[in-house]
Coordinates of N, CA and C in Angstrom, one line a residue:
X1 N 40.0 -14.3 -13.7 CA 40.9 -13.2 -13.7 C 40.4 -12.3 -12.7
X2 N 41.4 -11.5 -12.1 CA 41.2 -10.4 -11.1 C 42.3 -9.7 -11.3
X3 N 42.2 -8.2 -11.1 CA 43.2 -7.2 -10.9 C 43.6 -7.2 -9.6
X4 N 44.5 -6.2 -9.3 CA 45.2 -5.9 -8.1 C 44.2 -5.7 -6.9
X5 N 43.0 -4.9 -7.5 CA 42.1 -4.5 -6.5 C 41.4 -5.6 -6.2
X6 N 41.2 -6.8 -6.7 CA 40.3 -8.0 -6.4 C 38.9 -8.0 -7.0
X7 N 38.9 -7.1 -8.2 CA 37.7 -7.0 -9.1 C 37.6 -8.0 -9.9
X8 N 36.4 -8.5 -10.3 CA 36.3 -9.5 -11.1 C 35.4 -9.1 -12.4
X9 N 35.5 -9.9 -13.6 CA 35.0 -9.5 -14.7 C 34.0 -10.7 -14.8
X10 N 32.8 -10.4 -15.4 CA 31.7 -11.4 -15.8 C 31.3 -11.4 -17.2
X11 N 30.5 -12.3 -17.6 CA 29.9 -12.3 -19.0 C 28.6 -12.9 -18.8
X12 N 27.7 -12.5 -19.8 CA 26.3 -13.1 -19.9 C 26.5 -14.6 -19.9
X13 N 25.6 -15.3 -19.2 CA 25.7 -16.6 -19.4 C 24.8 -17.1 -20.4
X14 N 25.1 -18.2 -21.1 CA 24.4 -18.7 -22.1 C 24.0 -20.2 -21.7
X15 N 22.9 -20.6 -21.8 CA 22.2 -21.8 -21.1 C 22.8 -23.0 -21.9
X16 N 23.3 -22.7 -23.0 CA 23.8 -23.9 -23.9 C 25.3 -24.1 -23.7
X17 N 25.9 -23.1 -22.9 CA 27.3 -23.5 -22.5 C 27.5 -24.4 -21.3
X18 N 28.7 -24.9 -21.2 CA 29.3 -25.6 -20.1 C 29.4 -24.7 -18.8
X19 N 29.4 -25.3 -17.5 CA 29.7 -24.5 -16.5 C 31.1 -23.8 -16.6
X20 N 32.3 -24.5 -17.3 CA 33.5 -23.8 -17.3 C 33.4 -22.7 -18.4
X21 N 32.5 -22.7 -19.3 CA 32.4 -21.7 -20.2 C 31.6 -20.4 -19.7
X22 N 30.8 -20.7 -18.6 CA 30.0 -19.7 -17.8 C 30.9 -19.2 -16.7
X23 N 32.2 -19.2 -16.6 CA 32.9 -19.1 -15.4 C 32.9 -17.7 -15.0
X24 N 33.1 -17.3 -13.9 CA 32.9 -16.0 -13.4 C 34.0 -14.9 -14.0
X25 N 35.1 -15.7 -14.2 CA 36.3 -14.8 -15.0 C 36.3 -14.6 -16.5
X26 N 35.2 -15.1 -17.1 CA 35.3 -15.0 -18.6 C 34.5 -13.7 -19.1
X27 N 34.6 -13.3 -20.2 CA 34.1 -12.3 -20.7 C 33.3 -12.7 -21.9
X28 N 32.5 -11.6 -22.5 CA 31.8 -12.1 -23.9 C 31.7 -10.8 -24.8
X29 N 31.6 -10.8 -26.2 CA 31.6 -9.9 -27.1 C 29.9 -9.7 -27.2
X30 N 29.3 -8.5 -27.4 CA 28.1 -8.4 -27.8 C 28.0 -8.1 -29.3
X31 N 26.8 -8.2 -30.0 CA 26.7 -7.6 -31.3 C 26.9 -6.2 -31.6
X32 N 27.6 -6.3 -32.9 CA 28.1 -4.9 -33.3 C 27.4 -3.7 -33.3
X33 N 25.9 -3.9 -33.6 CA 25.0 -2.9 -33.7 C 24.5 -2.5 -32.4
X34 N 24.9 -3.0 -31.4 CA 24.2 -2.7 -30.1 C 24.7 -1.5 -29.6
X35 N 24.0 -0.7 -29.0 CA 24.2 0.8 -28.5 C 25.0 0.7 -27.1
X36 N 26.3 1.0 -27.4 CA 27.1 1.0 -26.0 C 27.0 2.3 -25.1
X37 N 27.1 1.9 -23.9 CA 27.2 3.3 -22.9 C 28.3 4.0 -23.0
X38 N 28.2 5.1 -22.8 CA 29.8 5.9 -23.0 C 30.3 6.1 -21.5
X39 N 31.4 5.8 -21.4 CA 32.0 6.0 -20.2 C 32.0 7.6 -19.4
X40 N 31.7 7.6 -18.2 CA 31.5 8.9 -17.6 C 32.8 9.7 -17.5
X41 N 32.9 10.9 -17.8 CA 34.2 11.7 -17.6 C 34.0 12.7 -16.4
X42 N 33.0 12.6 -15.6 CA 33.2 13.5 -14.4 C 32.8 12.8 -13.2
X43 N 32.6 13.5 -12.0 CA 32.4 12.6 -10.8 C 31.1 12.0 -10.8
X44 N 30.9 11.0 -9.8 CA 29.9 10.3 -9.6 C 28.4 11.2 -9.8
X45 N 27.7 10.9 -10.5 CA 26.2 11.5 -10.7 C 26.3 12.8 -11.4
X46 N 27.5 13.3 -12.2 CA 27.6 14.6 -12.9 C 27.5 14.4 -14.2
X47 N 27.3 13.0 -15.0 CA 27.0 13.0 -16.4 C 25.9 11.9 -16.5
X48 N 25.2 12.0 -17.7 CA 24.4 11.2 -17.9 C 24.6 10.0 -19.1
X49 N 24.5 8.7 -18.9 CA 25.0 7.7 -19.9 C 23.6 7.0 -20.5
X50 N 23.8 6.2 -21.4 CA 22.9 5.5 -22.0 C 22.3 4.3 -21.1
X51 N 21.3 3.9 -21.3 CA 20.9 2.7 -20.6 C 21.5 1.6 -20.8
X52 N 22.1 0.8 -19.8 CA 23.0 -0.4 -19.8 C 22.2 -1.5 -19.3
X53 N 22.1 -2.7 -20.0 CA 21.2 -3.7 -19.5 C 22.1 -4.5 -18.3
X54 N 21.3 -5.0 -17.4 CA 22.0 -5.5 -16.3 C 22.2 -7.1 -16.6
X55 N 23.1 -8.0 -16.2 CA 23.6 -9.2 -16.2 C 22.3 -10.1 -15.9
X56 N 22.1 -10.9 -16.7 CA 21.0 -11.9 -16.4 C 21.3 -13.3 -15.6
X57 N 20.5 -13.5 -14.5 CA 21.1 -14.8 -13.9 C 20.6 -16.0 -14.7
X58 N 21.3 -17.0 -14.5 CA 20.9 -18.5 -15.2 C 19.7 -19.1 -14.7
X59 N 19.3 -18.7 -13.4 CA 18.2 -19.3 -12.8 C 18.1 -20.7 -12.9
X60 N 19.2 -21.3 -12.6 CA 19.5 -23.0 -12.8 C 18.6 -23.4 -11.7
X61 N 18.7 -23.0 -10.3 CA 18.0 -23.8 -9.3 C 16.4 -23.8 -9.5
X62 N 15.9 -22.6 -9.7 CA 14.3 -22.6 -10.0 C 13.9 -23.2 -11.2
X63 N 15.0 -23.0 -12.2 CA 14.5 -23.9 -13.7 C 14.4 -25.5 -13.4
X64 N 15.6 -26.0 -12.7 CA 15.5 -27.4 -12.4 C 14.5 -27.8 -11.5
X65 N 14.2 -27.2 -10.4 CA 13.1 -27.6 -9.8 C 11.5 -27.6 -10.3
X66 N 11.3 -26.5 -11.1 CA 10.2 -26.6 -11.8 C 10.0 -27.7 -12.7
X67 N 11.2 -27.8 -13.5 CA 11.2 -28.7 -14.5 C 11.2 -30.3 -13.8
X68 N 11.7 -30.6 -12.9 CA 11.5 -31.7 -12.0 C 10.1 -32.0 -11.6
X69 N 9.5 -31.0 -11.1 CA 8.0 -31.3 -10.6 C 7.2 -31.5 -11.8
X70 N 7.5 -30.9 -12.7 CA 6.4 -30.8 -14.1 C 6.5 -32.0 -14.4
X71 N 7.9 -32.6 -14.6 CA 8.3 -33.8 -15.5 C 7.6 -35.1 -14.5
X72 N 7.9 -34.8 -13.0 CA 7.3 -35.9 -12.3 C 5.8 -36.0 -12.3
X73 N 5.1 -35.0 -12.2 CA 3.7 -35.0 -12.2 C 3.2 -35.5 -13.6
X74 N 3.7 -35.0 -14.6 CA 3.3 -35.4 -16.0 C 3.4 -36.8 -16.3
X75 N 4.8 -37.5 -15.8 CA 5.0 -38.9 -15.7 C 4.1 -39.6 -14.9
X76 N 3.6 -39.3 -13.9 CA 2.9 -40.0 -12.9 C 1.4 -40.1 -13.7
X77 N 1.1 -38.9 -14.0 CA -0.5 -38.9 -14.7 C -0.3 -39.8 -16.1
X78 N 0.8 -39.9 -16.8 CA 0.6 -40.5 -18.0 C 0.6 -41.9 -17.7
X79 N 1.4 -42.4 -16.7 CA 1.5 -43.8 -16.2 C 0.0 -44.3 -15.7
X80 N -0.6 -43.3 -15.1 CA -1.7 -43.9 -14.6 C -3.0 -43.9 -15.9
X81 N -2.8 -43.0 -16.6 CA -3.8 -43.1 -17.8 C -3.4 -44.3 -18.7
X82 N -2.1 -44.6 -18.8 CA -1.8 -45.6 -19.6 C -2.5 -47.0 -19.1
X83 N -2.5 -47.0 -17.5 CA -2.8 -48.1 -17.0 C -4.2 -48.3 -17.1
X84 N -5.0 -47.2 -17.0 CA -6.5 -47.4 -17.2 C -6.8 -47.7 -18.7
X85 N -6.0 -47.3 -19.7 CA -6.2 -47.8 -21.0 C -6.0 -49.2 -21.3
X86 N -5.0 -49.7 -20.2 CA -4.9 -51.1 -20.3 C -5.7 -52.1 -19.8
X87 N -6.8 -51.5 -19.2 CA -8.0 -52.0 -18.4 C -7.3 -52.6 -17.0
X88 N -6.6 -51.4 -16.6 CA -6.3 -51.8 -15.1 C -6.9 -50.6 -14.3
X89 N -6.9 -51.1 -13.0 CA -7.7 -50.0 -12.1 C -6.8 -48.7 -11.9
X90 N -7.4 -47.6 -11.7 CA -6.8 -46.3 -11.7 C -6.2 -46.2 -10.3
X91 N -5.4 -45.6 -10.1 CA -4.7 -45.3 -8.8 C -5.8 -44.5 -7.8
X92 N -5.6 -44.8 -6.6 CA -6.6 -44.5 -5.6 C -6.6 -42.9 -5.5
X93 N -5.4 -42.4 -5.5 CA -5.2 -41.0 -5.3 C -5.8 -40.2 -6.4
X94 N -5.8 -40.6 -7.5 CA -6.4 -39.9 -8.7 C -8.1 -40.0 -8.7
X95 N -8.3 -41.3 -8.1 CA -9.9 -41.2 -8.1 C -10.2 -40.4 -6.8
X96 N -9.6 -40.2 -5.8 CA -10.0 -39.4 -4.7 C -9.7 -37.7 -5.1
X97 N -8.9 -37.7 -6.0 CA -8.7 -36.4 -6.4 C -9.9 -35.9 -7.4
X98 N -10.1 -36.7 -8.2 CA -11.3 -36.4 -9.1 C -12.5 -36.5 -8.4
X99 N -12.8 -37.2 -7.5 CA -14.0 -36.9 -6.6 C -14.1 -35.7 -5.6
X100 N -12.9 -35.2 -5.1 CA -12.9 -34.1 -4.4 C -13.1 -32.9 -5.4
X101 N -12.5 -32.8 -6.5 CA -12.6 -31.8 -7.6 C -14.1 -31.7 -8.1
X102 N -14.8 -33.0 -8.1 CA -16.2 -32.9 -8.7 C -17.1 -32.6 -7.5
X103 N -17.0 -32.6 -6.3 CA -18.0 -32.5 -5.2 C -17.6 -31.1 -4.4
X104 N -16.3 -30.7 -4.4 CA -16.2 -29.6 -3.7 C -16.6 -28.3 -4.3
X105 N -17.0 -27.3 -3.7 CA -17.6 -26.1 -4.4 C -16.3 -25.1 -4.3
X106 N -16.4 -24.1 -5.2 CA -15.1 -23.1 -5.3 C -15.0 -22.2 -4.0
X107 N -15.7 -22.2 -3.0 CA -15.7 -21.3 -2.1 C -15.2 -22.3 -0.9
X108 N -14.8 -23.5 -1.1 CA -14.2 -24.3 -0.1 C -12.9 -23.8 0.3
X109 N -12.6 -24.0 1.6 CA -11.4 -23.5 2.1 C -10.0 -24.1 1.4
X110 N -10.2 -25.5 1.1 CA -9.0 -26.2 0.6 C -9.1 -25.7 -0.7
X111 N -10.1 -25.5 -1.6 CA -9.8 -25.1 -3.0 C -9.2 -23.6 -3.0
X112 N -9.7 -22.7 -2.1 CA -9.1 -21.4 -2.1 C -7.6 -21.2 -1.8
X113 N -7.4 -22.0 -0.8 CA -6.0 -22.4 -0.5 C -5.0 -23.0 -1.6
X114 N -5.4 -24.0 -2.3 CA -4.7 -24.7 -3.6 C -4.6 -23.5 -4.5
X115 N -5.7 -22.7 -4.7 CA -5.6 -21.9 -5.8 C -4.5 -20.6 -5.5
X116 N -4.7 -20.2 -4.1 CA -3.7 -19.2 -3.8 C -2.2 -19.8 -3.8
X117 N -1.8 -21.0 -3.4 CA -0.5 -21.3 -3.6 C 0.0 -21.7 -4.9
X118 N -1.0 -21.8 -5.8 CA -0.6 -22.2 -7.2 C -0.4 -20.7 -7.7
X119 N -1.1 -19.9 -7.4 CA -1.1 -18.3 -8.1 C 0.3 -17.9 -7.3
X120 N 0.6 -18.1 -6.1 CA 1.8 -17.4 -5.5 C 3.1 -18.1 -6.2
X121 N 3.0 -19.5 -6.5 CA 4.1 -20.0 -7.2 C 4.3 -19.6 -8.6
X122 N 3.2 -19.3 -9.3 CA 3.3 -18.9 -10.5 C 3.7 -17.3 -10.6
X123 N 3.2 -16.5 -9.7 CA 3.9 -15.1 -9.6 C 5.4 -15.2 -9.4
X124 N 5.7 -16.1 -8.5 CA 7.2 -16.2 -8.1 C 8.1 -16.6 -9.7
X125 N 7.5 -17.5 -10.2 CA 8.1 -17.9 -11.5 C 8.0 -16.8 -12.5
X126 N 7.1 -15.9 -12.5 CA 7.0 -14.9 -13.4 C 7.9 -13.8 -13.0
X127 N 8.2 -13.6 -11.7 CA 9.3 -12.5 -11.4 C 10.6 -13.0 -11.7
X128 N 10.9 -14.3 -11.6 CA 12.1 -14.8 -11.8 C 12.5 -14.6 -13.2
X129 N 11.5 -14.9 -14.1 CA 11.8 -14.8 -15.5 C 11.8 -13.4 -16.0
X130 N 11.2 -12.4 -15.6 CA 11.1 -11.1 -16.1 C 12.1 -10.1 -15.2
X131 N 12.8 -10.7 -14.3 CA 13.8 -9.7 -13.6 C 15.2 -10.4 -13.7
X132 N 16.4 -9.6 -14.2 CA 17.5 -10.2 -14.3 C 18.4 -10.7 -13.4
X133 N 18.1 -10.4 -12.0 CA 18.8 -11.0 -10.9 C 20.4 -10.5 -11.0
X134 N 21.2 -11.3 -10.4 CA 22.7 -10.8 -10.6 C 22.8 -9.5 -10.0
X135 N 22.2 -9.2 -8.8 CA 22.3 -8.1 -8.1 C 23.8 -7.6 -7.5
X136 N 24.3 -8.8 -7.4 CA 26.0 -8.5 -6.9 C 26.8 -8.0 -7.9
X137 N 26.3 -7.9 -9.2 CA 27.2 -7.5 -10.2 C 26.6 -6.1 -10.9
X138 N 27.8 -5.1 -10.8 CA 27.5 -3.9 -11.2 C 28.0 -3.8 -12.5
X139 N 27.1 -3.4 -13.6 CA 27.5 -3.4 -15.0 C 28.6 -2.2 -15.3
X140 N 29.7 -2.5 -16.0 CA 30.6 -1.4 -16.2 C 30.5 -0.8 -17.7
X141 N 30.8 0.4 -17.9 CA 30.7 0.8 -19.1 C 31.4 0.3 -20.3
X142 N 30.9 0.5 -21.6 CA 31.7 0.1 -22.7 C 32.0 1.1 -23.7
X143 N 33.0 0.8 -24.4 CA 33.3 2.0 -25.5 C 33.7 1.3 -26.8
X144 N 33.5 2.0 -27.9 CA 33.9 1.3 -29.2 C 32.7 0.5 -29.8
X145 N 32.9 0.1 -31.1 CA 32.0 -0.6 -31.7 C 31.8 -2.1 -31.7
X146 N 33.0 -2.6 -30.8 CA 33.1 -4.1 -30.4 C 33.4 -4.4 -28.8
X147 N 32.6 -3.5 -28.2 CA 33.0 -3.3 -26.8 C 32.8 -4.6 -26.1
X148 N 33.3 -4.9 -25.0 CA 33.2 -5.9 -24.1 C 32.3 -5.7 -23.0
X149 N 31.5 -6.5 -22.8 CA 30.4 -6.5 -21.5 C 31.0 -6.9 -20.4
X150 N 31.3 -6.1 -19.5 CA 32.0 -6.5 -18.0 C 31.2 -6.0 -17.0
X151 N 31.4 -6.6 -15.8 CA 30.8 -6.2 -14.5 C 31.8 -6.4 -13.3
X152 N 31.7 -5.8 -12.5 CA 32.5 -5.7 -11.4 C 31.7 -6.3 -10.0
X153 N 32.2 -7.2 -9.1 CA 31.4 -7.7 -8.0 C 31.2 -6.5 -7.0
X154 N 30.1 -6.6 -6.5 CA 29.9 -5.1 -5.6 C 30.7 -5.4 -4.5
X155 N 31.1 -6.6 -3.8 CA 31.8 -6.5 -2.7 C 33.3 -6.0 -3.0
X156 N 33.8 -6.6 -4.3 CA 35.0 -5.9 -4.6 C 34.9 -4.4 -4.9
X157 N 34.1 -3.9 -5.6 CA 34.0 -2.4 -5.4 C 34.0 -2.0 -4.0
X158 N 33.2 -2.4 -3.0 CA 33.2 -1.8 -1.8 C 34.4 -1.9 -1.2
X159 N 35.3 -3.2 -1.3 CA 36.7 -3.2 -0.6 C 37.8 -2.1 -1.4
X160 N 37.7 -1.9 -2.6 CA 38.6 -0.8 -3.3 C 38.1 0.6 -2.8
X161 N 36.7 0.9 -2.6 CA 36.4 2.3 -2.2 C 36.8 2.5 -0.5
X162 N 36.9 1.2 0.1 CA 37.1 1.5 1.6 C 38.6 1.5 1.6
X163 N 39.3 0.9 0.8 CA 40.9 1.1 0.9 C 41.4 2.5 0.6
X164 N 40.4 2.8 -0.5 CA 40.9 4.2 -1.0 C 40.4 5.4 0.2
X165 N 39.4 5.1 0.9 CA 39.1 5.9 2.1 C 39.9 6.0 3.1
X166 N 40.6 4.9 3.4 CA 41.3 4.7 4.2 C 42.9 5.2 4.2
X167 N 42.7 5.7 2.9 CA 44.1 6.4 2.5 C 44.1 7.7 3.0
X168 N 43.1 8.4 3.1 CA 42.8 9.8 3.3 C 43.4 10.1 4.8
X169 N 44.2 11.2 4.9 CA 44.7 11.6 6.2 C 43.6 11.9 7.2
X170 N 43.4 11.2 8.3 CA 42.5 11.5 9.3 C 41.3 10.5 9.4
X171 N 41.3 9.6 8.5 CA 40.3 8.4 8.5 C 40.7 7.5 9.3
X172 N 40.1 7.2 10.3 CA 40.5 6.2 11.1 C 39.6 4.8 10.9
X173 N 38.5 4.9 10.4 CA 37.7 3.7 10.0 C 37.0 4.0 8.9
X174 N 36.5 3.1 7.9 CA 35.4 3.5 6.8 C 34.6 2.2 6.9
X175 N 33.4 2.4 6.3 CA 32.6 1.4 5.8 C 31.9 1.8 4.6
X176 N 31.9 0.9 3.5 CA 31.2 1.6 2.3 C 30.2 0.4 1.9
X177 N 29.1 1.0 1.6 CA 27.9 0.1 1.1 C 27.6 0.7 -0.5
X178 N 27.7 -0.3 -1.4 CA 27.6 0.1 -3.0 C 26.3 -0.6 -3.4
X179 N 25.4 0.1 -4.0 CA 24.2 -0.2 -4.6 C 24.4 0.4 -6.2
X180 N 23.3 0.0 -6.9 CA 23.4 0.3 -8.3 C 23.1 1.9 -8.3
X181 N 22.5 2.4 -7.5 CA 22.4 3.8 -7.6 C 23.0 5.1 -6.6
X182 N 23.4 4.2 -5.4 CA 24.3 5.1 -4.7 C 25.4 4.4 -3.9
X183 N 26.3 5.1 -3.3 CA 27.4 4.7 -2.7 C 27.3 5.5 -1.4
X184 N 27.2 4.7 -0.3 CA 27.0 5.3 1.1 C 28.5 5.0 1.8
X185 N 29.1 6.1 2.1 CA 30.2 5.9 2.9 C 30.0 6.4 4.4
X186 N 30.3 5.5 5.2 CA 30.4 6.0 6.6 C 31.9 5.9 7.5
X187 N 32.3 6.9 7.9 CA 33.8 7.0 8.3 C 33.8 7.7 9.5
X188 N 35.0 7.5 10.3 CA 35.1 8.2 11.5 C 36.7 8.8 11.5
X189 N 36.7 10.0 12.0 CA 38.0 10.8 12.0 C 38.6 10.9 13.3
X190 N 40.0 10.8 13.4 CA 40.5 11.0 14.8 C 41.4 12.1 14.9
X191 N 41.7 12.5 13.8 CA 42.6 14.0 13.8 C 42.2 14.6 12.6
X192 N 42.5 15.9 12.6 CA 42.2 17.1 11.5 C 40.8 17.5 11.6
X193 N 40.5 18.9 11.0 CA 39.1 19.1 11.1 C 38.1 18.4 10.3
X194 N 37.0 18.3 10.7 CA 36.1 17.4 9.9 C 35.9 17.9 8.4
X195 N 35.6 19.0 8.3 CA 35.4 19.6 7.1 C 36.6 19.4 6.1
X196 N 37.7 19.4 6.5 CA 39.0 19.0 5.7 C 38.9 17.7 5.4
X197 N 38.6 16.7 6.4 CA 38.7 15.4 6.0 C 37.4 15.0 5.0
X198 N 36.4 15.8 5.4 CA 35.2 15.5 4.4 C 35.6 15.8 3.1
X199 N 36.2 17.1 2.9 CA 36.5 17.3 1.4 C 37.5 16.3 0.7
X200 N 38.6 16.1 1.5 CA 39.5 15.2 1.1 C 38.8 13.8 0.5
X201 N 38.0 13.3 1.6 CA 37.4 12.0 1.3 C 36.4 12.1 0.3
X202 N 35.8 13.0 0.1 CA 34.8 13.2 -1.2 C 35.6 13.3 -2.3
X203 N 36.6 13.9 -2.6 CA 37.4 14.0 -3.7 C 38.0 12.5 -3.9
X204 N 38.4 11.9 -3.1 CA 39.2 10.7 -3.0 C 38.1 9.5 -3.5
X205 N 37.1 9.5 -2.9 CA 36.0 8.5 -3.3 C 35.5 8.7 -4.5
X206 N 35.2 10.1 -4.6 CA 34.7 10.4 -6.4 C 35.4 9.9 -7.5
X207 N 36.9 10.3 -7.1 CA 37.8 9.9 -8.4 C 37.7 8.2 -8.4
X208 N 37.6 7.8 -7.3 CA 37.7 6.1 -7.1 C 36.5 5.6 -7.9
X209 N 35.4 6.2 -7.7 CA 34.1 5.6 -8.1 C 34.2 5.8 -9.8
X210 N 35.0 6.9 -10.1 CA 34.7 7.3 -11.7 C 35.9 6.2 -12.1
X211 N 36.9 5.8 -11.5 CA 37.8 4.8 -12.1 C 37.3 3.5 -12.2
X212 N 36.2 3.3 -11.4 CA 35.6 1.9 -11.4 C 35.0 1.7 -12.9
X213 N 34.8 2.8 -13.5 CA 34.1 2.5 -14.9 C 32.7 2.2 -14.9
X214 N 32.0 2.4 -14.1 CA 30.5 1.9 -13.8 C 29.7 2.6 -15.1
X215 N 28.8 1.8 -15.4 CA 27.8 2.2 -16.7 C 26.8 3.5 -16.3
X216 N 26.6 3.2 -15.0 CA 25.6 4.3 -14.3 C 26.3 4.8 -13.0
X217 N 26.9 5.8 -13.3 CA 27.8 6.4 -12.1 C 26.7 6.6 -10.7
X218 N 27.0 6.0 -9.5 CA 26.1 6.2 -8.6 C 26.4 7.5 -7.9
X219 N 25.1 8.0 -7.2 CA 25.6 9.3 -6.3 C 26.4 8.8 -5.1
X220 N 27.2 9.7 -4.6 CA 28.1 9.6 -3.5 C 27.3 10.3 -2.4
X221 N 27.2 9.6 -1.3 CA 26.7 10.0 0.1 C 28.0 9.5 1.1
X222 N 28.4 10.7 2.1 CA 29.4 10.6 2.8 C 28.8 11.0 4.2
X223 N 28.9 10.1 5.2 CA 28.6 10.4 6.5 C 29.8 10.4 7.5
X224 N 30.6 11.6 8.0 CA 31.6 11.6 8.5 C 31.5 12.0 10.1
X225 N 32.0 11.3 11.2 CA 31.9 11.9 12.5 C 33.2 11.8 13.2
X226 N 33.4 12.2 14.4 CA 34.6 12.1 15.1 C 34.5 10.9 15.9
X227 N 35.6 10.3 16.1 CA 35.9 9.0 16.6 C 35.8 9.3 18.1
X228 N 35.0 8.2 18.8 CA 35.1 8.3 20.3 C 36.5 8.2 21.0
X229 N 36.9 9.1 21.9 CA 38.0 9.0 22.6 C 37.9 7.9 23.7
X230 N 38.9 6.8 23.8 CA 38.9 5.9 24.7 C 39.4 6.7 26.0
X231 N 38.8 6.0 27.3 CA 39.3 6.5 28.6 C 38.6 7.8 29.0

């Protein structure tokens, strides 16, 4: 589902749900006892809101790769151990690996390299597990005791703000970059005084950002310059 401005709503993904249930256009309700953020009433950065949790990514690709690697190694070792228990010869690679681990010292280059790779992979997995991800989704404010948790796509927010900036008289071109903490607007003007255009642009973008209903109103930064004359 999308509105006229092209914005999308999201919901938190549940690993137990199907892909259809986790679709981009669906929404979800949170427990009633959770604290909801109050919608800002002023211009961006003018009010304080309660902390709102970001959307968490499903991390399906890293989880699937990790599970596949662990399952493959575990199955391979289990097969080899079962073969040895059945009075069969152990696989040559495991014999070589056991010999290398028993004879190489801890300061060996290959031991250090292998430990560094394992530590890097472990750190990467910890970062994925402890960070929410979904940086392209900006959480929106909620109200009421049974509020719906929603988010707006960052690119959609940029398009909405760019269109609003282009409606200001005197603005020839505009580029908007939206992050969780700041909205950067770069625009050029081909007529009217720059200060007058800057004032109207600040008012228009400030109201547009407020109407987005973000849980954490970002600071607004505007860079306006005169467009170059051709010829």
